[in-house]
PDB file of C-alpha atoms and ligand atoms in Angstrom:
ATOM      1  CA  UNK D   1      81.596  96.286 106.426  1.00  0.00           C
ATOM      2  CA  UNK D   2      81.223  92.972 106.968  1.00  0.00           C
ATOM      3  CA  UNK D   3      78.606  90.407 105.103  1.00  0.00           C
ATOM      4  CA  UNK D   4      75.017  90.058 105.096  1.00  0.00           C
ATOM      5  CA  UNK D   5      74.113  86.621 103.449  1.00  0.00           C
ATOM      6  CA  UNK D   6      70.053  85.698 102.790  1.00  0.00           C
ATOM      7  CA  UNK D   7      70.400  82.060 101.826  1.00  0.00           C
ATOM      8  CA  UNK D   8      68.521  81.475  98.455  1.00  0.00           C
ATOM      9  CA  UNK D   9      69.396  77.402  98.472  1.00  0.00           C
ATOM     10  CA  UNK D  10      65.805  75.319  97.707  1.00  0.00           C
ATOM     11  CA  UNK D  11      66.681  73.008 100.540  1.00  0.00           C
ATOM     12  CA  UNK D  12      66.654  75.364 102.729  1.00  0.00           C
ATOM     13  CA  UNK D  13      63.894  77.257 101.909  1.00  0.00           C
ATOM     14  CA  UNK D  14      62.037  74.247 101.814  1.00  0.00           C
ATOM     15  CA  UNK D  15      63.116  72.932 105.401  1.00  0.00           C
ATOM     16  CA  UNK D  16      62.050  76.400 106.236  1.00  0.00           C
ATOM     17  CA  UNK D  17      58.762  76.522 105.520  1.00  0.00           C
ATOM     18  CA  UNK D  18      58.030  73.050 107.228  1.00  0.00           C
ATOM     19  CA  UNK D  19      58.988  74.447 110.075  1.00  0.00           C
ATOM     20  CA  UNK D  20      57.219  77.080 109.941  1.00  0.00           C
ATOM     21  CA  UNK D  21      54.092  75.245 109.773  1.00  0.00           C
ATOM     22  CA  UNK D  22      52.227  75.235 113.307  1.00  0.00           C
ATOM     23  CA  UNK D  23      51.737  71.975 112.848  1.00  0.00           C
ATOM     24  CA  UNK D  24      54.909  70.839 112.422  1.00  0.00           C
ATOM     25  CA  UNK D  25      55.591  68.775 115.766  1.00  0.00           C
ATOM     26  CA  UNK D  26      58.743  68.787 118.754  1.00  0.00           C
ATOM     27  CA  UNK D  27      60.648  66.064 116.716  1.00  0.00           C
ATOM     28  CA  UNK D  28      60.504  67.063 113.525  1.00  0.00           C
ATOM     29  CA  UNK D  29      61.118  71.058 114.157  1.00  0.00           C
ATOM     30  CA  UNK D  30      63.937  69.722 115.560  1.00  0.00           C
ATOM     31  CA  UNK D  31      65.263  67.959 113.304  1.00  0.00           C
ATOM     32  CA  UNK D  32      64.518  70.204 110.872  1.00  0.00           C
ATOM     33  CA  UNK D  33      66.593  72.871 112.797  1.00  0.00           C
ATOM     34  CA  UNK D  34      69.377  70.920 112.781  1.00  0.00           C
ATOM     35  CA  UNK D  35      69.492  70.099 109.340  1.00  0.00           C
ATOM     36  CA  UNK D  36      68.395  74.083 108.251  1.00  0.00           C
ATOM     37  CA  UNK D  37      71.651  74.357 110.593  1.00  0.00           C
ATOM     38  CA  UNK D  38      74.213  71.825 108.638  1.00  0.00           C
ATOM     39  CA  UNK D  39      73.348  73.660 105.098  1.00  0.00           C
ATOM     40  CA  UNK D  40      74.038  77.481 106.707  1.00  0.00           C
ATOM     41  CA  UNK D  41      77.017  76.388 108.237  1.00  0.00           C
ATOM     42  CA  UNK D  42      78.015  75.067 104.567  1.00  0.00           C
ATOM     43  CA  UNK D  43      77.691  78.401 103.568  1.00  0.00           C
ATOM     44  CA  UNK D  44      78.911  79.886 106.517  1.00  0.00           C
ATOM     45  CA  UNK D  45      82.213  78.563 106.343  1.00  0.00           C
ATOM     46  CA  UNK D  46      82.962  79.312 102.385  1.00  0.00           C
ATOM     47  CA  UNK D  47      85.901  81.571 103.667  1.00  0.00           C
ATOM     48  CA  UNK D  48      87.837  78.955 105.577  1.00  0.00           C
ATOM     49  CA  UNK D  49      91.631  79.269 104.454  1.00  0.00           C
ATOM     50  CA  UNK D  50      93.232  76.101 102.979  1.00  0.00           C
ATOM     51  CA  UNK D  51      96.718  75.018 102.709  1.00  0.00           C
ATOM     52  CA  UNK D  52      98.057  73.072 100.052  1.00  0.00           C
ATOM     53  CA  UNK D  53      99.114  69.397 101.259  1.00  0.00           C
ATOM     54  CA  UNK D  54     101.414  66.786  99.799  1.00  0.00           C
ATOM     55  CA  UNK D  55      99.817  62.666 100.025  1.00  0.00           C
ATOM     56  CA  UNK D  56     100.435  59.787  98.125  1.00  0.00           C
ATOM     57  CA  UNK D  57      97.128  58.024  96.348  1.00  0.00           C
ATOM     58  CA  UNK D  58      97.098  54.549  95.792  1.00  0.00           C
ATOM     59  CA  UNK D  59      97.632  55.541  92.074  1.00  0.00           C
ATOM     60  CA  UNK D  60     100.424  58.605  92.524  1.00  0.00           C
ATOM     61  CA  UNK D  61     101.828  61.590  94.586  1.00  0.00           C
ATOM     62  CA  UNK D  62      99.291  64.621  94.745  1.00  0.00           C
ATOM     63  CA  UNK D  63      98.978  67.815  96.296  1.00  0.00           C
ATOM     64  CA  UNK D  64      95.767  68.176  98.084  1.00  0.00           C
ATOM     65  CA  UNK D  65      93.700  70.847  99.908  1.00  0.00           C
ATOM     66  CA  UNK D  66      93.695  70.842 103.314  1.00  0.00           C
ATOM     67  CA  UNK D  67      92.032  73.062 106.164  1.00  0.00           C
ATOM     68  CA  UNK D  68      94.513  75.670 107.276  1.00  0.00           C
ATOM     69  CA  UNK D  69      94.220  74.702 110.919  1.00  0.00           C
ATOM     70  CA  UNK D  70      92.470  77.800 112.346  1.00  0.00           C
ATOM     71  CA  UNK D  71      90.893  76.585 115.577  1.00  0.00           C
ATOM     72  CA  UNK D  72      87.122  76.677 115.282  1.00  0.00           C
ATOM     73  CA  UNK D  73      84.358  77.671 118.317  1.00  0.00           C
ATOM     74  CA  UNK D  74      80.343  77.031 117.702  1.00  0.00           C
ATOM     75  CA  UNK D  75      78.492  79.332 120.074  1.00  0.00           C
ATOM     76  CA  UNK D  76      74.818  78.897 120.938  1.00  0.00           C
ATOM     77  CA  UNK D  77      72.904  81.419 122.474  1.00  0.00           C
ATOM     78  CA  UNK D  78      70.837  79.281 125.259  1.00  0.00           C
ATOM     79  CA  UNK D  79      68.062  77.987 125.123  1.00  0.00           C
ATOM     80  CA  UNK D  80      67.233  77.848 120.955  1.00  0.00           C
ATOM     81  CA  UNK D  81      70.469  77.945 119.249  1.00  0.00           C
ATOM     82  CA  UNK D  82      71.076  74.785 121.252  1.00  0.00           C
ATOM     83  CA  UNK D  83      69.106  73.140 118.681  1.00  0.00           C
ATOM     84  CA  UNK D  84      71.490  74.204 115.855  1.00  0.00           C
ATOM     85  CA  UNK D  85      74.594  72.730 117.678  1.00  0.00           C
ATOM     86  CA  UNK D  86      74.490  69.225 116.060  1.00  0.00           C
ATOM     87  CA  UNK D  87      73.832  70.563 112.893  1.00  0.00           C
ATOM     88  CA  UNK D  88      77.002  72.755 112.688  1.00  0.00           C
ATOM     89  CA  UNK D  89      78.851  69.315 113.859  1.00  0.00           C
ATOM     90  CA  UNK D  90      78.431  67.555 111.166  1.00  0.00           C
ATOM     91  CA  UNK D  91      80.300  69.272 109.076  1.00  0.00           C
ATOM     92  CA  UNK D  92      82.713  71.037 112.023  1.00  0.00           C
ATOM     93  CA  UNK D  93      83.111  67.951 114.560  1.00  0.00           C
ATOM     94  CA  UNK D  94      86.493  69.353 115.306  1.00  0.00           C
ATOM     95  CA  UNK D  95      84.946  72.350 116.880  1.00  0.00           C
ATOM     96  CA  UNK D  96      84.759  73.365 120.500  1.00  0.00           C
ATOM     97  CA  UNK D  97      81.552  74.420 121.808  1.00  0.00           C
ATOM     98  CA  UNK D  98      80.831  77.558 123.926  1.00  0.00           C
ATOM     99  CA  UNK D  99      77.221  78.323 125.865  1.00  0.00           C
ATOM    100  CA  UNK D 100      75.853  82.029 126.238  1.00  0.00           C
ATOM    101  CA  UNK D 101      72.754  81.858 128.109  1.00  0.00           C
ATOM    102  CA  UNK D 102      70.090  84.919 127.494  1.00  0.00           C
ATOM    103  CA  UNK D 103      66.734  85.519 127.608  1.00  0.00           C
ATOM    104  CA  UNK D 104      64.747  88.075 126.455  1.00  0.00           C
ATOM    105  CA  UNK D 105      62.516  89.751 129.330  1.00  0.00           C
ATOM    106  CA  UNK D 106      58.935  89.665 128.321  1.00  0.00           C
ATOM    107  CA  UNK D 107      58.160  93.213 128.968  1.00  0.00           C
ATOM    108  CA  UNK D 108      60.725  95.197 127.948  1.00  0.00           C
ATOM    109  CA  UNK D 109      62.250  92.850 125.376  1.00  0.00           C
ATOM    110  CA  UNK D 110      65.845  93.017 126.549  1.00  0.00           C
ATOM    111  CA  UNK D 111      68.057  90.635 126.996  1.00  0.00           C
ATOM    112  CA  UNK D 112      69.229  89.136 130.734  1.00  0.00           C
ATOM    113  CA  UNK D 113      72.143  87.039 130.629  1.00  0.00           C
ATOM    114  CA  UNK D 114      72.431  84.238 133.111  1.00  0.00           C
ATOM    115  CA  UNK D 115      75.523  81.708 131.757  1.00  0.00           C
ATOM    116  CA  UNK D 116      78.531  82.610 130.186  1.00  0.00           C
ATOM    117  CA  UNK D 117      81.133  79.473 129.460  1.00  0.00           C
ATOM    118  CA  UNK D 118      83.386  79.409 126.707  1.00  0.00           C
ATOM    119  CA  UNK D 119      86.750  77.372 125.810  1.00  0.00           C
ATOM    120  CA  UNK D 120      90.047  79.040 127.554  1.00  0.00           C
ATOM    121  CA  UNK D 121      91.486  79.671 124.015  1.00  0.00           C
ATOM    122  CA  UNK D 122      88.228  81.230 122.763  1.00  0.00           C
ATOM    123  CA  UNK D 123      89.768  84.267 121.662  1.00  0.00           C
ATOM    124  CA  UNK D 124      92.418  82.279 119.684  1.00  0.00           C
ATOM    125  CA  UNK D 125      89.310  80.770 117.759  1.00  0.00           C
ATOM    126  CA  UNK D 126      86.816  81.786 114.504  1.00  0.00           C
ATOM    127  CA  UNK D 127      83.733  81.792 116.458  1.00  0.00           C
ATOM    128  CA  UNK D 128      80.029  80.616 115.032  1.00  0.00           C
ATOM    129  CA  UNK D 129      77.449  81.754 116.762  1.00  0.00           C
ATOM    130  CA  UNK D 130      74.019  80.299 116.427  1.00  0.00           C
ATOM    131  CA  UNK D 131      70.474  81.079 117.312  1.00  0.00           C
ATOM    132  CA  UNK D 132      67.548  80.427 115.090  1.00  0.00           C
ATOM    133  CA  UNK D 133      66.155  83.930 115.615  1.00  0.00           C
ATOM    134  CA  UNK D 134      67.538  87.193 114.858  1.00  0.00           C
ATOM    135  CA  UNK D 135      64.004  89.510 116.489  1.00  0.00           C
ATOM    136  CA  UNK D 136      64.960  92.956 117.587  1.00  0.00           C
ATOM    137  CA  UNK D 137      68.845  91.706 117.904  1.00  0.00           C
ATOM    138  CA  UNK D 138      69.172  92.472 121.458  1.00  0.00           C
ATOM    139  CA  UNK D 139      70.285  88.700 122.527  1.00  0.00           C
ATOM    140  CA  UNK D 140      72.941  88.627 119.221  1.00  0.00           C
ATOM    141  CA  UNK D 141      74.317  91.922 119.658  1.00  0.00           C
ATOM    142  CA  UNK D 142      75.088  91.498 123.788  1.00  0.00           C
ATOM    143  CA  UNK D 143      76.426  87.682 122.651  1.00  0.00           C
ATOM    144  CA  UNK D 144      78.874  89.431 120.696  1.00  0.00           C
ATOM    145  CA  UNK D 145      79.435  91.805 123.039  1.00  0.00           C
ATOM    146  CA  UNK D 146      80.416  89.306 125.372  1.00  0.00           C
ATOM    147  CA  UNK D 147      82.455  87.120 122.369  1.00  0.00           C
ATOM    148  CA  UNK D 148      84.556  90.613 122.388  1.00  0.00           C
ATOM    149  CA  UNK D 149      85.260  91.292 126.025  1.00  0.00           C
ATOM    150  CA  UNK D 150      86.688  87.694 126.296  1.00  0.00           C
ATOM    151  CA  UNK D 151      88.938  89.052 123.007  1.00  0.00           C
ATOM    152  CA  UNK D 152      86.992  87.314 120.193  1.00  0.00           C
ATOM    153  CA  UNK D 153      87.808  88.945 116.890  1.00  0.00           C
ATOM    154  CA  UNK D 154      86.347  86.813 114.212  1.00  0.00           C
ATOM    155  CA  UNK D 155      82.990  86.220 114.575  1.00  0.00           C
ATOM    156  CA  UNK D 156      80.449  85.289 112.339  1.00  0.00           C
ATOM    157  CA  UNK D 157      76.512  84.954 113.486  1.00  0.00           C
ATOM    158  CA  UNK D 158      73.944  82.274 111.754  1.00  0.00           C
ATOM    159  CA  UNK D 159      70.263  82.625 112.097  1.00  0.00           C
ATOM    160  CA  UNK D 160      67.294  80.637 110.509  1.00  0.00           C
ATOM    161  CA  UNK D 161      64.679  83.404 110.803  1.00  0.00           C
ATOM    162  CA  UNK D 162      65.701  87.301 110.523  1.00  0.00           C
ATOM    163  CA  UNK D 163      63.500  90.625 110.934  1.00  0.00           C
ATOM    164  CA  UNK D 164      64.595  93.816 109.481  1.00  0.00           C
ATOM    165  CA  UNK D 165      64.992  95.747 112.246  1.00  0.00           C
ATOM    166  CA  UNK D 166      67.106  93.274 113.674  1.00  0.00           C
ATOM    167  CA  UNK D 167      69.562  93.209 111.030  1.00  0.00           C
ATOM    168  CA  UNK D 168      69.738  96.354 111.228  1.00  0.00           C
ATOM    169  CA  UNK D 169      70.764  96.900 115.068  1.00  0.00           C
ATOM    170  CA  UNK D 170      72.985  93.712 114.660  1.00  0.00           C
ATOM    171  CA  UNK D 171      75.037  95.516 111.596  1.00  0.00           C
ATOM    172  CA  UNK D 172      75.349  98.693 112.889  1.00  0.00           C
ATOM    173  CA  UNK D 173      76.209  97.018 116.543  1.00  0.00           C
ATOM    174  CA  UNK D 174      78.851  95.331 114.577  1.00  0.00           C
ATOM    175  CA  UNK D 175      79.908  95.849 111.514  1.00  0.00           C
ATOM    176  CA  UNK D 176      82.451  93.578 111.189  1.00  0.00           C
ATOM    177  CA  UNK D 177      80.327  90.436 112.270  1.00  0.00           C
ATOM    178  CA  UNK D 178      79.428  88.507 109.004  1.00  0.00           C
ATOM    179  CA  UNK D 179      75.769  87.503 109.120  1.00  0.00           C
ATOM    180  CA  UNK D 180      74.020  84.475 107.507  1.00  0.00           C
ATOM    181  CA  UNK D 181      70.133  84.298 107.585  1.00  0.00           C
ATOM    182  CA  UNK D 182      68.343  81.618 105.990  1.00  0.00           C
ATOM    183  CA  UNK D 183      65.100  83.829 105.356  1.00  0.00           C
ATOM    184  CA  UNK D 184      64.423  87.867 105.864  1.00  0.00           C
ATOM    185  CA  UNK D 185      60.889  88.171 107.318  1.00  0.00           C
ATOM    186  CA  UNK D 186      58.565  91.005 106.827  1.00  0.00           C
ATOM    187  CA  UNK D 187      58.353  92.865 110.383  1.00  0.00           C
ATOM    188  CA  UNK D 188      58.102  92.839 113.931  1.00  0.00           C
ATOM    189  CA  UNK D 189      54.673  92.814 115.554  1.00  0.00           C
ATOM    190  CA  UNK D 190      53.806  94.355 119.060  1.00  0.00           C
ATOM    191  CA  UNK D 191      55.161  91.745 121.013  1.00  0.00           C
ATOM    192  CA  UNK D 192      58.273  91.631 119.382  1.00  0.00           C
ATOM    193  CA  UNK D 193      57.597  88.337 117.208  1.00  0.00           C
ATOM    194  CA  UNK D 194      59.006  87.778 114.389  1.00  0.00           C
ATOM    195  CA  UNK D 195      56.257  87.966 111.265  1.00  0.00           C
ATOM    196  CA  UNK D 196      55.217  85.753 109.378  1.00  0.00           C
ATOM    197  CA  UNK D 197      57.995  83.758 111.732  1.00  0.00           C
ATOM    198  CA  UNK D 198      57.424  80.569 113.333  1.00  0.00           C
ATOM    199  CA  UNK D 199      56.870  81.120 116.936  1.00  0.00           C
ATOM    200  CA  UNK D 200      58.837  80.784 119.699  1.00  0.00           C
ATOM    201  CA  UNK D 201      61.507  78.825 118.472  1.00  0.00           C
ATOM    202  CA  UNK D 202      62.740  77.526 121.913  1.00  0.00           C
ATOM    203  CA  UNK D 203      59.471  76.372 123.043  1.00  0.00           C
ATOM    204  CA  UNK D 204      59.264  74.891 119.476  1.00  0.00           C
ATOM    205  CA  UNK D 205      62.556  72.700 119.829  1.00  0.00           C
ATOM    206  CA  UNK D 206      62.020  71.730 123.525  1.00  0.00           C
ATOM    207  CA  UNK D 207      58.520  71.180 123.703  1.00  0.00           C
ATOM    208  CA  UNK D 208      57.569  73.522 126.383  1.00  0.00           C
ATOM    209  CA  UNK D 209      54.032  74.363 125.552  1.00  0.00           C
TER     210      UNK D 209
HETATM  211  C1  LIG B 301      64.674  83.979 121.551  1.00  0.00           C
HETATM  212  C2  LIG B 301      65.627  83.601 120.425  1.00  0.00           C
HETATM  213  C3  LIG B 301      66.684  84.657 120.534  1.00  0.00           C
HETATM  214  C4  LIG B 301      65.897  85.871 120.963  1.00  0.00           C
HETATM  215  C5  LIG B 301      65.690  86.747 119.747  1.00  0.00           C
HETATM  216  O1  LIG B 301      65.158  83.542 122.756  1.00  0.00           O
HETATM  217  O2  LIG B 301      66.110  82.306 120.533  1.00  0.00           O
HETATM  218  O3  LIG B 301      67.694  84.361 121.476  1.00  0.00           O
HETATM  219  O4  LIG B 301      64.630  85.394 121.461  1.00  0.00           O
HETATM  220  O5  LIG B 301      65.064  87.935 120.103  1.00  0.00           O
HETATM  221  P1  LIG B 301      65.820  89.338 120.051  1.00  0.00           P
HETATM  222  O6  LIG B 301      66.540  89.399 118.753  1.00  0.00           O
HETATM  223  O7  LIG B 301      64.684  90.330 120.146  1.00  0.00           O
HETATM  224  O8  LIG B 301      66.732  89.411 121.243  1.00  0.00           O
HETATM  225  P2  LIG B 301      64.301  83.654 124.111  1.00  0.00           P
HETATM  226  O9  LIG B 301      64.586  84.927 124.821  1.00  0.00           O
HETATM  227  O10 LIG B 301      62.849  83.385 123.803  1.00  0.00           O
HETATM  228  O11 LIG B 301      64.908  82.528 125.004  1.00  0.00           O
HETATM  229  P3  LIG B 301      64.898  80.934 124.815  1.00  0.00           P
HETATM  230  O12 LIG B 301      65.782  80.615 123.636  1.00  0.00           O
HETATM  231  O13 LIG B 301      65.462  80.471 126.102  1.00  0.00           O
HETATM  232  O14 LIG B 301      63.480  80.501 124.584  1.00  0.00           O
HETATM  233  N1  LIG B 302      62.149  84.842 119.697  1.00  0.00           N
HETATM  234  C1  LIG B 302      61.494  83.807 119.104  1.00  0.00           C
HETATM  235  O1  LIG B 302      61.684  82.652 119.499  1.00  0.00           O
HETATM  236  N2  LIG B 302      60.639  84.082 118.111  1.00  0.00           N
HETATM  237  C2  LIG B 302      60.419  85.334 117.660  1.00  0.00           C
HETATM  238  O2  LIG B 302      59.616  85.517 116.721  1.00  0.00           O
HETATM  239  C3  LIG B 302      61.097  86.393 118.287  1.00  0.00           C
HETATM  240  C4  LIG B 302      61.967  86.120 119.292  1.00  0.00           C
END
């Protein structure tokens, strides 16, 4: 069974609740995102394997820590977790960067996928995947889906906002996904938003309405 993370940092429960705010404007939710994205993916990537490294200092020889060298992938579920891309950058610049576009129909709140393009090696790569909001966990769970039938094996999935009932459809979907959420919300309501939430977080980042 994999990992199920709630972040308890201040910072980011603090960059949380601005943007929850409804009046917390485009350029600041956005920014906010971003930065709510940089201290996850601290977390996030607590696991990486080092190796041990001989250098020189200017005062003496020294064994340092290095990163193993396991390729890294971020992976943003189109359009939101787009805004959580530069975040994860900062502290992964290395990365490559795959795009799954879904969206989740209206009506019956499942998800339709309309882009799929990942690096060639992608299955040779630790895979992030990012969206700010984990709802009913149709659009993470048929990401992953799609992460495995290219041959991705270690994935892990970062969210800002999580409901219950989408954690739980995301860990029994998979198991062996680690998840990181940077706050548990109370419940879904009828329409499938996340409450208390913040909204749509798309139309939050981008502006459109
Ligand atoms: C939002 C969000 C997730 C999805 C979560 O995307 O960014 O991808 O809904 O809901 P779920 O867990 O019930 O699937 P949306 O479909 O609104 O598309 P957008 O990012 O293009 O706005
Ligand atoms: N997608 C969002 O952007 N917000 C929600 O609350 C649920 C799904």
């Amino acid at each position: 069974m994999a990992k199920v993370i709630v972040m308890d940092h201040p910072l980011i429960q603090h960059k949380i609740g601005f943007i929850r705010n409804k009046t917390t404007g485009t350029k600041t939710f956005r920014e906010t995102v971003s930065e709510i994205a940089m201290l996850i993916c601290y977390e996030a990537t607590r696991d990486l394997q080092l190796s041990d490294v001989e250098i020189e200092t200017p005062v003496a020889p020294a064994v340092v820590k290095q990163l193993k060298g396991k390729k890294l992938a971020i992976v943003p579920i189109l359009r939101a977790g787009l805004g959580m891309v530069d975040g994860m950058l900062t502290l992964i610049p290395a990365a490559k960067v795959g795009h799954i576009g879904l969206y989740r129909d209206p009506e019956t709140l499942k998800p339709v996928e309309y882009f799929c393009k990942l690096p060639a090696d992608v299955s040779q790569r630790e895979i992030f995947v990012v969206d700010p909001m984990l709802a009913t966990g149709g659009s993470s769970i048929a990401a992953i889906d799609m992460l495995k039938q290219h041959g991705c094996r270690h994935i892990h999935f970062l969210c800002i906002i999580a409901a219950p009932e989408g954690v739980k459809a995301f860990t029994e979907a998979h198991p062996d996904v680690d998840l990181y959420i940077g706050a548990l919300d109370d419940h879904l309501n009828d329409h499938g938003y996340i409450v208390p939430g913040l909204g749509d977080a798309g139309d939050r980042i981008f502006g459109t309405k």
